[in-house]
Amino acid sequence: MKDSTKNRLVWGVIAVVVLIYALGPVLSILANSFKPSSEFAGGGSFLPKAPTLENYQSIFAGDAKDLFLPALVNSLGITLISTAIAVVLATFAAYAIARLDFPGKRLILTSALAVSIFPVISIVTPLFNLWRQIGLYDTWPGLIIPYLSLTLPISIYTLTAFFQQIPWDLERAAQVDGATNWQAFTKVIVPLALPGVFTTAIIAFFIAWNDFVYGISLTSTSAARPVPAALAFFTGASQFEEPAGAISAAAIIVTIPVVIIVLLFQRQIVSGLTQGAVKG
């Protein structure tokens, strides 16, 4: 009994340390978002001495409005479209890899994993030159296509694990009952794989939502510039003033959708990740 209590105490301390380590930067940014510009001089304190909403007012109705609001719309639109395309394509590709026997499928899966960890910065320059030549620079498609290189490989790799857990006999039984291959896939396999599809969509959304390199390199105006890239163009009231407060406020606003998604669907995320991690 003593050992059990001791173990719980140790794990509780570890959990608190991890939470402080993980949430510390977020709490610091949240505190900075309520600080007036005068409190950033000389380092300042962790908590704001005179809390104010002027930083939030600046990004929604002030000087930073023209930078932040179009960027927020761009981020939402580009991220949702790229996530939807990645999940649909990955669903078909992962099903083929998991269910069909054809030469090179293991190579495809390995290549997908390799592409997902490939350094983005190494292909930005040639992509920049190509996009300028064919007219995709500073456009939504000009970001959606590169985002697929980030979201599609990891989506294929993740969904393949889910499809491998679904019993093959269920699809065969549906076909014996008269269902076509397409009907068996859409009415039997896909509903069973929904936890995995949902989890994959959230992962793909986070990857695209947080991208900075493509956003800053392949855009030049507010026509397609996403929020992470737009934050680099924030300016203070003068050339000698850092816009730390406005950037912090914008970072908090951008983080809210991610936090809401995780809080609302944390059970589905954990369920989907654990199902895909166990091989039957």
PDB file of N, CA and C in Angstrom, residues 4 27 54 153 263 277 279:
ATOM      1  N   SER A   4       2.385   1.767  -3.397  1.00  0.00           N
ATOM      2  CA  SER A   4       1.414   2.318  -4.338  1.00  0.00           C
ATOM      3  C   SER A   4       1.245   3.815  -4.130  1.00  0.00           C
ATOM      4  N   LEU A  27       1.861  30.389 -20.828  1.00  0.00           N
ATOM      5  CA  LEU A  27       1.454  31.345 -19.787  1.00  0.00           C
ATOM      6  C   LEU A  27       2.239  32.646 -19.902  1.00  0.00           C
ATOM      7  N   GLU A  54      -5.146  46.653 -24.931  1.00  0.00           N
ATOM      8  CA  GLU A  54      -4.760  47.425 -26.115  1.00  0.00           C
ATOM      9  C   GLU A  54      -4.098  46.552 -27.183  1.00  0.00           C
ATOM     10  N   PRO A 153       2.016  12.779 -46.497  1.00  0.00           N
ATOM     11  CA  PRO A 153       2.825  11.608 -46.113  1.00  0.00           C
ATOM     12  C   PRO A 153       2.493  11.083 -44.721  1.00  0.00           C
ATOM     13  N   LEU A 263      -9.468  20.041 -26.588  1.00  0.00           N
ATOM     14  CA  LEU A 263     -10.345  19.853 -25.437  1.00  0.00           C
ATOM     15  C   LEU A 263     -11.637  19.140 -25.808  1.00  0.00           C
ATOM     16  N   ALA A 277      -1.887   2.249 -32.904  1.00  0.00           N
ATOM     17  CA  ALA A 277      -0.582   1.821 -32.390  1.00  0.00           C
ATOM     18  C   ALA A 277      -0.532   0.342 -32.081  1.00  0.00           C
ATOM     19  N   LYS A 279      -1.089  -3.403 -33.290  1.00  0.00           N
ATOM     20  CA  LYS A 279      -1.205  -4.218 -34.502  1.00  0.00           C
ATOM     21  C   LYS A 279      -1.807  -5.563 -34.160  1.00  0.00           C
TER      22      LYS A 279
END
